[in-house]
PDB file of C-alpha atoms in Angstrom:
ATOM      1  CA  UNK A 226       3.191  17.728   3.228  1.00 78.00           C
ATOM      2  CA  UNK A 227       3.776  14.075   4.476  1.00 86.00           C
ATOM      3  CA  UNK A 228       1.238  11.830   2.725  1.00 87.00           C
ATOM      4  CA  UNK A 229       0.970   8.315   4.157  1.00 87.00           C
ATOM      5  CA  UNK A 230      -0.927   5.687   2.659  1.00 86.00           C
ATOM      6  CA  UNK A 231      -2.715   3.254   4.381  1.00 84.00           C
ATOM      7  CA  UNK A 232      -4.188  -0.190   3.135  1.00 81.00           C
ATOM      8  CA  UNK A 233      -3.756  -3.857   2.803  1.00 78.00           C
ATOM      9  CA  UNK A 234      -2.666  -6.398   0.106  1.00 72.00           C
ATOM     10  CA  UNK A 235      -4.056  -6.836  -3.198  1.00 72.00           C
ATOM     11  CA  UNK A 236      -6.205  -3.270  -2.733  1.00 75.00           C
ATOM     12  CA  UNK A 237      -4.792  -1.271  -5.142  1.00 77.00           C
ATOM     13  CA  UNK A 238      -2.221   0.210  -3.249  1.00 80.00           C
ATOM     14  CA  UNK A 239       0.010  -0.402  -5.826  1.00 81.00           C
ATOM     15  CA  UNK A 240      -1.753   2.106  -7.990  1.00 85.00           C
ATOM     16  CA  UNK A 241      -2.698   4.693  -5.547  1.00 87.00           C
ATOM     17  CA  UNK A 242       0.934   5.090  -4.404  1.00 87.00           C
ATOM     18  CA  UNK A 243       2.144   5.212  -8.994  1.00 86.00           C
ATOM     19  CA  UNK A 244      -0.385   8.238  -9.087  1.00 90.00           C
ATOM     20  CA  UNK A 245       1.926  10.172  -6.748  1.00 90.00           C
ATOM     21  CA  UNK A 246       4.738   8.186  -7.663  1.00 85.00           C
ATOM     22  CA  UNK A 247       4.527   9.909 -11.004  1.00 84.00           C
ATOM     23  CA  UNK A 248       4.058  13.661  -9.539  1.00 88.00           C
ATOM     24  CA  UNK A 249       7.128  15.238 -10.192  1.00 83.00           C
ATOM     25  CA  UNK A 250       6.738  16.820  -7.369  1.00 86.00           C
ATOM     26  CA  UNK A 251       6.474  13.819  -5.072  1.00 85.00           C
ATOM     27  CA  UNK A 252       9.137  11.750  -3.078  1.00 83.00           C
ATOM     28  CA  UNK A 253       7.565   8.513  -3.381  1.00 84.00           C
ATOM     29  CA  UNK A 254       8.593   5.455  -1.189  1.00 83.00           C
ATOM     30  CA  UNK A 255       7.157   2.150  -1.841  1.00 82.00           C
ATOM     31  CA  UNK A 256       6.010   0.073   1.388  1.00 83.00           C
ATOM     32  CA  UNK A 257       9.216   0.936   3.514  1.00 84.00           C
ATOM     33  CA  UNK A 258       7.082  -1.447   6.096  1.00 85.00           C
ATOM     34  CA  UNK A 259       7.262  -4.712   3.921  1.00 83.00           C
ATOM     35  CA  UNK A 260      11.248  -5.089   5.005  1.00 85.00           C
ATOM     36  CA  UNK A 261      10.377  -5.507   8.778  1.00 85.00           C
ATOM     37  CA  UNK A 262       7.672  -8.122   8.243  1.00 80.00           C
ATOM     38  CA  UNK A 263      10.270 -10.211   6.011  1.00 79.00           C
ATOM     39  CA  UNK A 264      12.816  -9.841   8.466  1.00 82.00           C
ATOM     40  CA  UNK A 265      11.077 -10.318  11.458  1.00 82.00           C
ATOM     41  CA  UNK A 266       8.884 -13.214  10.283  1.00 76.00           C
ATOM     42  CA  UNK A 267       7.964 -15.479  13.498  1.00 74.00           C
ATOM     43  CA  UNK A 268       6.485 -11.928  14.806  1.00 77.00           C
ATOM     44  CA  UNK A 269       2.719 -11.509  15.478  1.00 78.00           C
ATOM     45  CA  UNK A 270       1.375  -8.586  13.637  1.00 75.00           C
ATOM     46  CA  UNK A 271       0.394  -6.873  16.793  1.00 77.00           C
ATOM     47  CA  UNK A 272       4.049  -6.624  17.651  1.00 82.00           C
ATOM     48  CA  UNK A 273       4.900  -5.505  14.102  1.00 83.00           C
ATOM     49  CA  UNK A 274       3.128  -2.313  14.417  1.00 82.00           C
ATOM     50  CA  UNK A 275       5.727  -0.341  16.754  1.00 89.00           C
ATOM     51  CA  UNK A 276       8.938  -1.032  14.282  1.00 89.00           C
ATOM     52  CA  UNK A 277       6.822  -0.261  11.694  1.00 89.00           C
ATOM     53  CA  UNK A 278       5.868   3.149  13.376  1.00 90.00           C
ATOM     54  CA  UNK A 279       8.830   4.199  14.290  1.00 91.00           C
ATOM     55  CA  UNK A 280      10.571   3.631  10.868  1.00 90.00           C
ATOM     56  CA  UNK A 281       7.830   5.439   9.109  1.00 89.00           C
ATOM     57  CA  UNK A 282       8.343   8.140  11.733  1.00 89.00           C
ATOM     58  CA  UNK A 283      12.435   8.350  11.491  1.00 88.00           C
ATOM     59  CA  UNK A 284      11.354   8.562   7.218  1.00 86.00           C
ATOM     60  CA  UNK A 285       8.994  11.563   7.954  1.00 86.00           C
ATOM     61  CA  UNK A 286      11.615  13.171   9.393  1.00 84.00           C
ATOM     62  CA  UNK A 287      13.900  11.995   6.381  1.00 81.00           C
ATOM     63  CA  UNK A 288      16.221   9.918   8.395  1.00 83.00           C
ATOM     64  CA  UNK A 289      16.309   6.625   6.253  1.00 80.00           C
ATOM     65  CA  UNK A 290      19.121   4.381   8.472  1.00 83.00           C
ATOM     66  CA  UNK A 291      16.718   2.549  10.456  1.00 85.00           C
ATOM     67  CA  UNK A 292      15.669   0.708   7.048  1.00 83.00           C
ATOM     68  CA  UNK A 293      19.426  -0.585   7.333  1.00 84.00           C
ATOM     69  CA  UNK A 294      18.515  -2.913  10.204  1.00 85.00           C
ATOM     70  CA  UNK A 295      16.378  -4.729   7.547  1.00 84.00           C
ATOM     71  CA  UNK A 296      18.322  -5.106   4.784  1.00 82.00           C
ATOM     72  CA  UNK A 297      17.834  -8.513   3.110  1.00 76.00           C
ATOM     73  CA  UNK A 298      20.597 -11.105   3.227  1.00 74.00           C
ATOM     74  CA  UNK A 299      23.491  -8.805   4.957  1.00 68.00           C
ATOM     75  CA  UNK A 300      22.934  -6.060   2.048  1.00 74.00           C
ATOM     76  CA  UNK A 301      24.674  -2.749   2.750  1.00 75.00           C
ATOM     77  CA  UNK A 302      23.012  -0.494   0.141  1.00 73.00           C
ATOM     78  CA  UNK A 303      19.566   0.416  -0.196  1.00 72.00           C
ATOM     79  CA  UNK A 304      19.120   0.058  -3.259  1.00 68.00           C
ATOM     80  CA  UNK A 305      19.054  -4.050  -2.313  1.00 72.00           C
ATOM     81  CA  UNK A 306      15.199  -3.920  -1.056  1.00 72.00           C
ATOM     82  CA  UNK A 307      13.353  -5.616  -3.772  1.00 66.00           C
ATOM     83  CA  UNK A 308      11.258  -2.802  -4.019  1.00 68.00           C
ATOM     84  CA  UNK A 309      13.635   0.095  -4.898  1.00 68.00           C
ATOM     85  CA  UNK A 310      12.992   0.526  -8.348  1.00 67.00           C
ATOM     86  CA  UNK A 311       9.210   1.290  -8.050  1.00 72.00           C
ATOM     87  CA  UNK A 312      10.572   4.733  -6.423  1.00 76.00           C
ATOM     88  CA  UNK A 313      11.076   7.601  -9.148  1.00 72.00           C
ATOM     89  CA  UNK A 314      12.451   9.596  -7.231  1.00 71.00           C
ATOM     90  CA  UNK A 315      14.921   6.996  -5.383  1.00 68.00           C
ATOM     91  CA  UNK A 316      16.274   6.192  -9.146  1.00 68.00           C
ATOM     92  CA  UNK A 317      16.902   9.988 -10.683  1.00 64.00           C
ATOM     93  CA  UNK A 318      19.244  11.789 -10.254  1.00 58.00           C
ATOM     94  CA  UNK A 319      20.566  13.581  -7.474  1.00 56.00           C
ATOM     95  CA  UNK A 320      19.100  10.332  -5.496  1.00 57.00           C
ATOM     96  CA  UNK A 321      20.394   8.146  -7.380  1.00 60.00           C
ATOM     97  CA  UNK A 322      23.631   9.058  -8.889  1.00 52.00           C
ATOM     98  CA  UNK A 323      24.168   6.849 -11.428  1.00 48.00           C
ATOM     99  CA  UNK A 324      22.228   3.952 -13.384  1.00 40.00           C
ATOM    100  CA  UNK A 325      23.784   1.602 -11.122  1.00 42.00           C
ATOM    101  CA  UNK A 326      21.203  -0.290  -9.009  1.00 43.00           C
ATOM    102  CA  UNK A 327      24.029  -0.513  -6.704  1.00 42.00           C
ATOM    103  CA  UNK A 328      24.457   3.594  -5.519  1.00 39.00           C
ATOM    104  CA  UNK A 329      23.546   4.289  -2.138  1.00 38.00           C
ATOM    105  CA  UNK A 330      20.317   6.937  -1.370  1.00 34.00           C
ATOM    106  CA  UNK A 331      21.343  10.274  -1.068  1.00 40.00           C
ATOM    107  CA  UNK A 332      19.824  11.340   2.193  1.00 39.00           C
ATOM    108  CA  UNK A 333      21.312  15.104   1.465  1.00 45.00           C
ATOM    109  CA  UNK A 334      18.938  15.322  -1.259  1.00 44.00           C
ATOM    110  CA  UNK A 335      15.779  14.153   0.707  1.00 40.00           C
ATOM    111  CA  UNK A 336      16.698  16.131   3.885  1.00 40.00           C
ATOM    112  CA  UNK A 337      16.219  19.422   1.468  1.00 45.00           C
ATOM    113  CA  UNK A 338      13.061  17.992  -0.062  1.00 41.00           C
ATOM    114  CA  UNK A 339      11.247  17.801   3.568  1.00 39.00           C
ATOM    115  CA  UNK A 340      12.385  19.854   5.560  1.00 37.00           C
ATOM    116  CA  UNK A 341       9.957  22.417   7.204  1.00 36.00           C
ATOM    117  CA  UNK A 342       7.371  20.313   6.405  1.00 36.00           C
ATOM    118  CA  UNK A 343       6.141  18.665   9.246  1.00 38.00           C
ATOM    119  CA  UNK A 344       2.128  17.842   8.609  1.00 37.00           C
ATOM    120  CA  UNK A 345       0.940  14.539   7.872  1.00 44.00           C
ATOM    121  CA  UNK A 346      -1.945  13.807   5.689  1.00 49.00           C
ATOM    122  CA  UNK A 347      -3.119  10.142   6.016  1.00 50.00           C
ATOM    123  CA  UNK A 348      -5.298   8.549   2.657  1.00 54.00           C
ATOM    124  CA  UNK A 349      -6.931   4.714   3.173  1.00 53.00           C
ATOM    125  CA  UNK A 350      -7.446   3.045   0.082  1.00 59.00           C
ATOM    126  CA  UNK A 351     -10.410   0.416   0.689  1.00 59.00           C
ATOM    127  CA  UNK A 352     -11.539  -2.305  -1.877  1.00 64.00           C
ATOM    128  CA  UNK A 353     -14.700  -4.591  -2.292  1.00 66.00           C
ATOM    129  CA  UNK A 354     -13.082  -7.756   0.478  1.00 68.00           C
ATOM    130  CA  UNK A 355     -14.407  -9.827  -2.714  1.00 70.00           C
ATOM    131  CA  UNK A 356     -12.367  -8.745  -5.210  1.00 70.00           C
ATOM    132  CA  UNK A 357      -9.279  -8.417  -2.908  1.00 67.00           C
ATOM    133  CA  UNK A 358      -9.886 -12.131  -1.841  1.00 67.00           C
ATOM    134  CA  UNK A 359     -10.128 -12.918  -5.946  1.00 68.00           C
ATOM    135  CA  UNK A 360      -7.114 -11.137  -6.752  1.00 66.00           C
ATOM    136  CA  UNK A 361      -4.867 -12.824  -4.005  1.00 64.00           C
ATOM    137  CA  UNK A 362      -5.283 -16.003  -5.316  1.00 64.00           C
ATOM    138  CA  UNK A 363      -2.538 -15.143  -8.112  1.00 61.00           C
ATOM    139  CA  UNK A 364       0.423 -14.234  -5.475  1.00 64.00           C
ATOM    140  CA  UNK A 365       2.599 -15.691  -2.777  1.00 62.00           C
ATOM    141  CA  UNK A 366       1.281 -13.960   0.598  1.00 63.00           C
ATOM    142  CA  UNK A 367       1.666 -17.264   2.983  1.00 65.00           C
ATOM    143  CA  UNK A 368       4.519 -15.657   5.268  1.00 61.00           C
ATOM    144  CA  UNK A 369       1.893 -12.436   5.413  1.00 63.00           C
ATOM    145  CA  UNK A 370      -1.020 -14.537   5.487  1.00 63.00           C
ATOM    146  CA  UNK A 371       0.400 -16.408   8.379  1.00 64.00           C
ATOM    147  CA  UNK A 372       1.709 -13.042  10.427  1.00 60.00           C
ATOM    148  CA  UNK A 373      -1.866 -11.205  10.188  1.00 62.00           C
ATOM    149  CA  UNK A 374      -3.327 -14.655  11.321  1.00 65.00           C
ATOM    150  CA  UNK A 375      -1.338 -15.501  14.115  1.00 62.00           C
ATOM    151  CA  UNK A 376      -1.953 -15.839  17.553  1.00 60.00           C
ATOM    152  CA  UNK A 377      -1.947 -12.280  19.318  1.00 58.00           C
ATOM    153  CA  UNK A 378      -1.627 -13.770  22.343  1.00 52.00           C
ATOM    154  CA  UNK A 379       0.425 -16.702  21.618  1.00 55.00           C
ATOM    155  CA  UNK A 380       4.627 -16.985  21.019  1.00 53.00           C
ATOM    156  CA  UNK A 381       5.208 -16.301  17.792  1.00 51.00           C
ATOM    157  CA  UNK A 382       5.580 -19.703  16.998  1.00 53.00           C
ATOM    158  CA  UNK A 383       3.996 -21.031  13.705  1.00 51.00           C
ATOM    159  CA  UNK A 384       0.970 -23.904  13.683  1.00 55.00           C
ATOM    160  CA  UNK A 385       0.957 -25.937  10.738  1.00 56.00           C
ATOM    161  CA  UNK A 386      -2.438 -25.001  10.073  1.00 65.00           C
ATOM    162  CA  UNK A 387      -2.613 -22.713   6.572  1.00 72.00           C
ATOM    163  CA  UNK A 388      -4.677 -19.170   7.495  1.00 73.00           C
ATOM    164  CA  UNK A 389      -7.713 -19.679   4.683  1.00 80.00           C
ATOM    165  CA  UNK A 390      -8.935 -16.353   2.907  1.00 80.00           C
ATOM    166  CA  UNK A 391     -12.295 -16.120   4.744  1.00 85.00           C
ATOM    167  CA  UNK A 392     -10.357 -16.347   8.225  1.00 85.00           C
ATOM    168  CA  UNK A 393      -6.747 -13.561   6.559  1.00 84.00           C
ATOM    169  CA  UNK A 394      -9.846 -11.429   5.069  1.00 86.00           C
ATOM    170  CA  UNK A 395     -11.818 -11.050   8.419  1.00 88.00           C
ATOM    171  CA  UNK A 396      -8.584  -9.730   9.891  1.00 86.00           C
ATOM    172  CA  UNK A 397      -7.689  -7.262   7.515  1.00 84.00           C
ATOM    173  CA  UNK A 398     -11.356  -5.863   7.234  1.00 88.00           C
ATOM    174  CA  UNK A 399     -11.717  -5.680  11.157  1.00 89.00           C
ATOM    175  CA  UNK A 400      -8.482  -3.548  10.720  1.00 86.00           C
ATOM    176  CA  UNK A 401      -9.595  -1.248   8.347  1.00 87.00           C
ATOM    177  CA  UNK A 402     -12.843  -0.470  10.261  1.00 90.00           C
ATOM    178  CA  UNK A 403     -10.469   0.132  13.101  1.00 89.00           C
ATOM    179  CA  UNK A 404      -8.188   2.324  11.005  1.00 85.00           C
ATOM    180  CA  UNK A 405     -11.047   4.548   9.328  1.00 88.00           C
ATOM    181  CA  UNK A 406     -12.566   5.223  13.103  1.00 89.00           C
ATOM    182  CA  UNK A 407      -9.252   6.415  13.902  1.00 87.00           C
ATOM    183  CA  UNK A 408      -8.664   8.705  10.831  1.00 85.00           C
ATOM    184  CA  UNK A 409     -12.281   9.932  11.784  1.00 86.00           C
ATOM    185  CA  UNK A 410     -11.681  10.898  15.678  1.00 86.00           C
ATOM    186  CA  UNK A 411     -11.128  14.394  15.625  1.00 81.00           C
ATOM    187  CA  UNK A 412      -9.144  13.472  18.866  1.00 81.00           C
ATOM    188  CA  UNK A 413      -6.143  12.097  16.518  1.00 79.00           C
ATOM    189  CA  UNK A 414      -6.824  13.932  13.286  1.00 79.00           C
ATOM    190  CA  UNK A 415      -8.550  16.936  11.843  1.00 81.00           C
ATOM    191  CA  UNK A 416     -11.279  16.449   8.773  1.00 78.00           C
ATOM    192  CA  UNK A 417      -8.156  17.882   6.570  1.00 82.00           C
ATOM    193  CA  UNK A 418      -6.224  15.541   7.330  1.00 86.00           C
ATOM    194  CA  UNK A 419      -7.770  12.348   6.885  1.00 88.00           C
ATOM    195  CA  UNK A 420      -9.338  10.610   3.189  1.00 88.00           C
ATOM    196  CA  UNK A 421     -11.031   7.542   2.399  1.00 87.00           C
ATOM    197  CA  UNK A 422     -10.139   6.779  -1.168  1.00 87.00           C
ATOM    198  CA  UNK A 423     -12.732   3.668  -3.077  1.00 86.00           C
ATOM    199  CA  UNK A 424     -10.745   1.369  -5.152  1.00 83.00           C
ATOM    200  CA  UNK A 425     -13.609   0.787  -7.395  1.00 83.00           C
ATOM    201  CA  UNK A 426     -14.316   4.609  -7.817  1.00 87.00           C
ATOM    202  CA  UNK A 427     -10.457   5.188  -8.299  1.00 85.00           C
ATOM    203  CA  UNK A 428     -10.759   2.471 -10.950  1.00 82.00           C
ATOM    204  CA  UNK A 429     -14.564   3.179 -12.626  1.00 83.00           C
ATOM    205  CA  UNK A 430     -13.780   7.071 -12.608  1.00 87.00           C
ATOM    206  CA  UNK A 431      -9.979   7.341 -12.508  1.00 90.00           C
ATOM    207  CA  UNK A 432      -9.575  11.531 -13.899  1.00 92.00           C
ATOM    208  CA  UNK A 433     -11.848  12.839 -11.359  1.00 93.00           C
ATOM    209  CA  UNK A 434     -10.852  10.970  -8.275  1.00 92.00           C
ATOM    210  CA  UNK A 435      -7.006  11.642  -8.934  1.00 94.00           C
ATOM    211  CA  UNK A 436      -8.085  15.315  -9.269  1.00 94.00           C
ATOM    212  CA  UNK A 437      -9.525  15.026  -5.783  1.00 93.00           C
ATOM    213  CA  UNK A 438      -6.318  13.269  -4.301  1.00 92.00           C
ATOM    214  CA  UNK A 439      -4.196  15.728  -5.168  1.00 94.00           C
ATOM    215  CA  UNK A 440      -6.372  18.742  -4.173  1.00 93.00           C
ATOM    216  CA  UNK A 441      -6.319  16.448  -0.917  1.00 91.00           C
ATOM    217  CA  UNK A 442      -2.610  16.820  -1.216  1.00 91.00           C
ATOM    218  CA  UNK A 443      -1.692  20.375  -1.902  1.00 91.00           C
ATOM    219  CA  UNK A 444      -0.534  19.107  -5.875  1.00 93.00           C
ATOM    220  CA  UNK A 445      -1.916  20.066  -8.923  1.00 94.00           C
ATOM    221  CA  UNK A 446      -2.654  17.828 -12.622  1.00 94.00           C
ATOM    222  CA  UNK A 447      -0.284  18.223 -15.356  1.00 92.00           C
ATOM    223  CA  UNK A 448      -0.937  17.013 -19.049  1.00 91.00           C
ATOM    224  CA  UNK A 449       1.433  13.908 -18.496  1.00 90.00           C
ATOM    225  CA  UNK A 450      -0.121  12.611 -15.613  1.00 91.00           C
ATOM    226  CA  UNK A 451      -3.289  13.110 -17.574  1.00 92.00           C
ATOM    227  CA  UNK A 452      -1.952  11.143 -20.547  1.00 90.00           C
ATOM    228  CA  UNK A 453      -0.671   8.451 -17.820  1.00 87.00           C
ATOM    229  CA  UNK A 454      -3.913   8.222 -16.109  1.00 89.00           C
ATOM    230  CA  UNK A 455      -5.835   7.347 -18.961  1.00 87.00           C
ATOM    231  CA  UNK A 456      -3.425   5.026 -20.134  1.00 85.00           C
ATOM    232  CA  UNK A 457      -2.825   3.151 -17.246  1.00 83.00           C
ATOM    233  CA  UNK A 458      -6.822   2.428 -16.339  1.00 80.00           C
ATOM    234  CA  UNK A 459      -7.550   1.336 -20.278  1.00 75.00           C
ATOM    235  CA  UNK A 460      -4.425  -0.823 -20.902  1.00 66.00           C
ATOM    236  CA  UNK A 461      -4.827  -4.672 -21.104  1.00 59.00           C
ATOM    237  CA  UNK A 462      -2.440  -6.292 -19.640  1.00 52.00           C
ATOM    238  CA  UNK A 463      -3.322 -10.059 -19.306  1.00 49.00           C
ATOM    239  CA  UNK A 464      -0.545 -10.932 -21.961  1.00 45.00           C
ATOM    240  CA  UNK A 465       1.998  -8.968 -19.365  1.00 46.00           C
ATOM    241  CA  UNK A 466       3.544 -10.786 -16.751  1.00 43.00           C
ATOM    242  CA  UNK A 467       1.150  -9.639 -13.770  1.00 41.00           C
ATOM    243  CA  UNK A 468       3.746  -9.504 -10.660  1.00 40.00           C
ATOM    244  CA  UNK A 469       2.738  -7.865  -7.914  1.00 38.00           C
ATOM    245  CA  UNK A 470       3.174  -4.657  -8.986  1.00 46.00           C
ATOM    246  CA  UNK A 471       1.231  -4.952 -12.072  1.00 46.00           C
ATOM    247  CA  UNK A 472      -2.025  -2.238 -12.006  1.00 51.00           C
ATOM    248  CA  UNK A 473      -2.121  -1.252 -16.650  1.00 48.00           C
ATOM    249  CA  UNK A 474      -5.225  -3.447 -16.759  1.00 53.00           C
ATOM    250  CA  UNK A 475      -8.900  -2.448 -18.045  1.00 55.00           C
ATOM    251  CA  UNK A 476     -10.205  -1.119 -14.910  1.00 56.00           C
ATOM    252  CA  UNK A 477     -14.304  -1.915 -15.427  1.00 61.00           C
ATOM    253  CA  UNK A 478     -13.173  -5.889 -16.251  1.00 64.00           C
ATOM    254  CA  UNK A 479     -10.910  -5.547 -13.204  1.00 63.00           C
ATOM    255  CA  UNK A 480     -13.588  -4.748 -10.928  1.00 64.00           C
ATOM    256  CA  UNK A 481     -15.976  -6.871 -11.336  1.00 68.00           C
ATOM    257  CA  UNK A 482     -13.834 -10.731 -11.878  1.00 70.00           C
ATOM    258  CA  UNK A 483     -14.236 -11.530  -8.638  1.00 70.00           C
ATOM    259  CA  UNK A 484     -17.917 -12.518  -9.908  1.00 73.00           C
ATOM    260  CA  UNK A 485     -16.400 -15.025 -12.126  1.00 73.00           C
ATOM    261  CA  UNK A 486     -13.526 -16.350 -10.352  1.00 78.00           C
ATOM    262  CA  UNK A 487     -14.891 -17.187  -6.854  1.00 80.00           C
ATOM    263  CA  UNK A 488     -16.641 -19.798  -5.449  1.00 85.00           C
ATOM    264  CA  UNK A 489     -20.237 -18.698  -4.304  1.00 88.00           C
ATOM    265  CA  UNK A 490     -19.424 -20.628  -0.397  1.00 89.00           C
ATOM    266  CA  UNK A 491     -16.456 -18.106  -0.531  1.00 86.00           C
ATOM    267  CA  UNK A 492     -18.478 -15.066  -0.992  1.00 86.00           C
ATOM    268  CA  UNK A 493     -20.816 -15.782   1.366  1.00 90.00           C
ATOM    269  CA  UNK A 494     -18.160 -16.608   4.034  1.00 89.00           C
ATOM    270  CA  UNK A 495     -16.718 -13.092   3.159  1.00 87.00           C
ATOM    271  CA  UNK A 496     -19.465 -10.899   3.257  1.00 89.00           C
ATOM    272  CA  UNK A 497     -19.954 -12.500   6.547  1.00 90.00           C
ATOM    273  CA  UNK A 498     -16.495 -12.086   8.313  1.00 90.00           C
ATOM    274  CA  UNK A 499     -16.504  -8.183   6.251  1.00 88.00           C
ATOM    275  CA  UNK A 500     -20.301  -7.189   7.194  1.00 90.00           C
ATOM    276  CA  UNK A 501     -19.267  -4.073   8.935  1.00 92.00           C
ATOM    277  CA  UNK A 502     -16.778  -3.129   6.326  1.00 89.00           C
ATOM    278  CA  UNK A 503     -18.838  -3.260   3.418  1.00 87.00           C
ATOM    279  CA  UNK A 504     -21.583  -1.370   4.784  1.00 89.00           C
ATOM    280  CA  UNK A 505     -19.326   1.072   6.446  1.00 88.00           C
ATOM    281  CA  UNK A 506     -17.407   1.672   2.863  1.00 86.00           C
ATOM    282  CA  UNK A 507     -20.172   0.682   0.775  1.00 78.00           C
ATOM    283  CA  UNK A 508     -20.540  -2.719  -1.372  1.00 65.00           C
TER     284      UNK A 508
END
């Protein structure tokens, strides 16, 4: 089964994808998109989607040497995306054949691990547009922030105007409404095919929902992942550095800063520009 997942930035992503990142029976790949919107960076997002679509279609079919059109900086291996390491599978062996960050993917070894297996099961990953507009406030997303924001019709060409959250968060909400109607057409995709997955449930009732996503998925719980789960939603991280990547926090807290972190103008501007998403997901 191909399992794609399907959200924005600061949404918890990041944590959906580590639950089947750490399914041993998973090949995991962590946003193979990011590399075109880096490289292609005076792009409007509208024009993003088709190299995005057709890399994630060449991956389905386990054909990874489109990504080396967007390697950074004149790389040559793979294993130079900033992002390699948060693969398990891309760093064990047979994929990776030795500890060196250096060795190239084995594409042998993936070809095996898909082949004859040609559905595609889509999961979007929602969060309250409150928290996510919180929670970006502690990274670096201007080159994004200024790609989602940009002129559709326009050149490509950048304004000096900075994209404020209220005007990036409208964007990304009117896309996820759009997305979710789409997963919902039975004219693209059957029921079976197509999950909404609630960062805050994920988060307030982690065990149960990860049972869910991978009886969505065709994969079953094992005691580890158990163990991991519970570890991973009760950990308190705000002594760790919190990159990007970082999701071990204390999952009730993390829910519900937003409250005490932004301005009350902001939330109101928010639930404004997000109306339909928040009563289409829920608030």
């Amino acid at each position: 089964v191909h399992i794609l997942i399907i959200s924005s930035w600061r949404s918890g992503s990041s944590f959906l994808g580590s639950i089947f990142n750490n399914h041993p029976e998973v090949f995991y790949t962590f946003e193979p998109g990011h590399p075109i919107w880096m490289k292609l960076l005076y792009e409007r997002a509208e024009l993003l989607y088709y190299p995005v679509r057709d890399l994630i279609h060449s991956l389905f079919k386990c054909d990874v040497s489109p990504l080396y059109s967007y390697l950074p900086r004149g790389g040559k291996q793979l294993s130079e995306f900033s992002f390699f390491a948060e693969s398990r599978a891309l760093c064990m062996h047979p994929t990776c054949l030795s500890s060196n960050t250096s060795a190239s993917y084995n594409r042998l070894h993936c070809l095996h691990a898909c082949r004859g297996k040609p559905l595609i099961t889509i999961e979007e990953t929602f969060r309250d547009p409150r928290a996510v507009s919180s929670s970006r406030k502690h990274v670096n997303l201007k080159i994004d922030d200024e790609i989602v924001c940009r002129d559709p019709l326009g050149n490509g060409k950048q304004n000096n105007k900075k994209p404020n959250i209220t005007e990036v968060m409208g964007k990304i909400c009117k896309s996820q409404v759009a997305m979710h109607k789409v997963g919902r057409d039975a004219k693209y995709f059957s029921p079976e095919n197509y999950m909404l997955v609630r960062h805050e449930d994920l988060a307030l009732d982690p065990l149960p929902n990860v049972n869910k996503l991978y009886s969505f998925s065709g994969l079953g719980m094992t005691p580890e992942i158990k163990h991991w789960v519970y570890n991973v939603t009760h950990k308190d991280s705000s002594s760790e550095p919190g990159g990007f990547r970082s999701y071990s926090r204390q999952s009730i807290k993390v829910t519900q800063n937003w409250k005490r972190k932004l301005k009350f103008k902001i939330i109101k501007e928010i639930q404004e520009v997000c109306r339909e998403a928040m009563e289409l997901f829920g608030k």
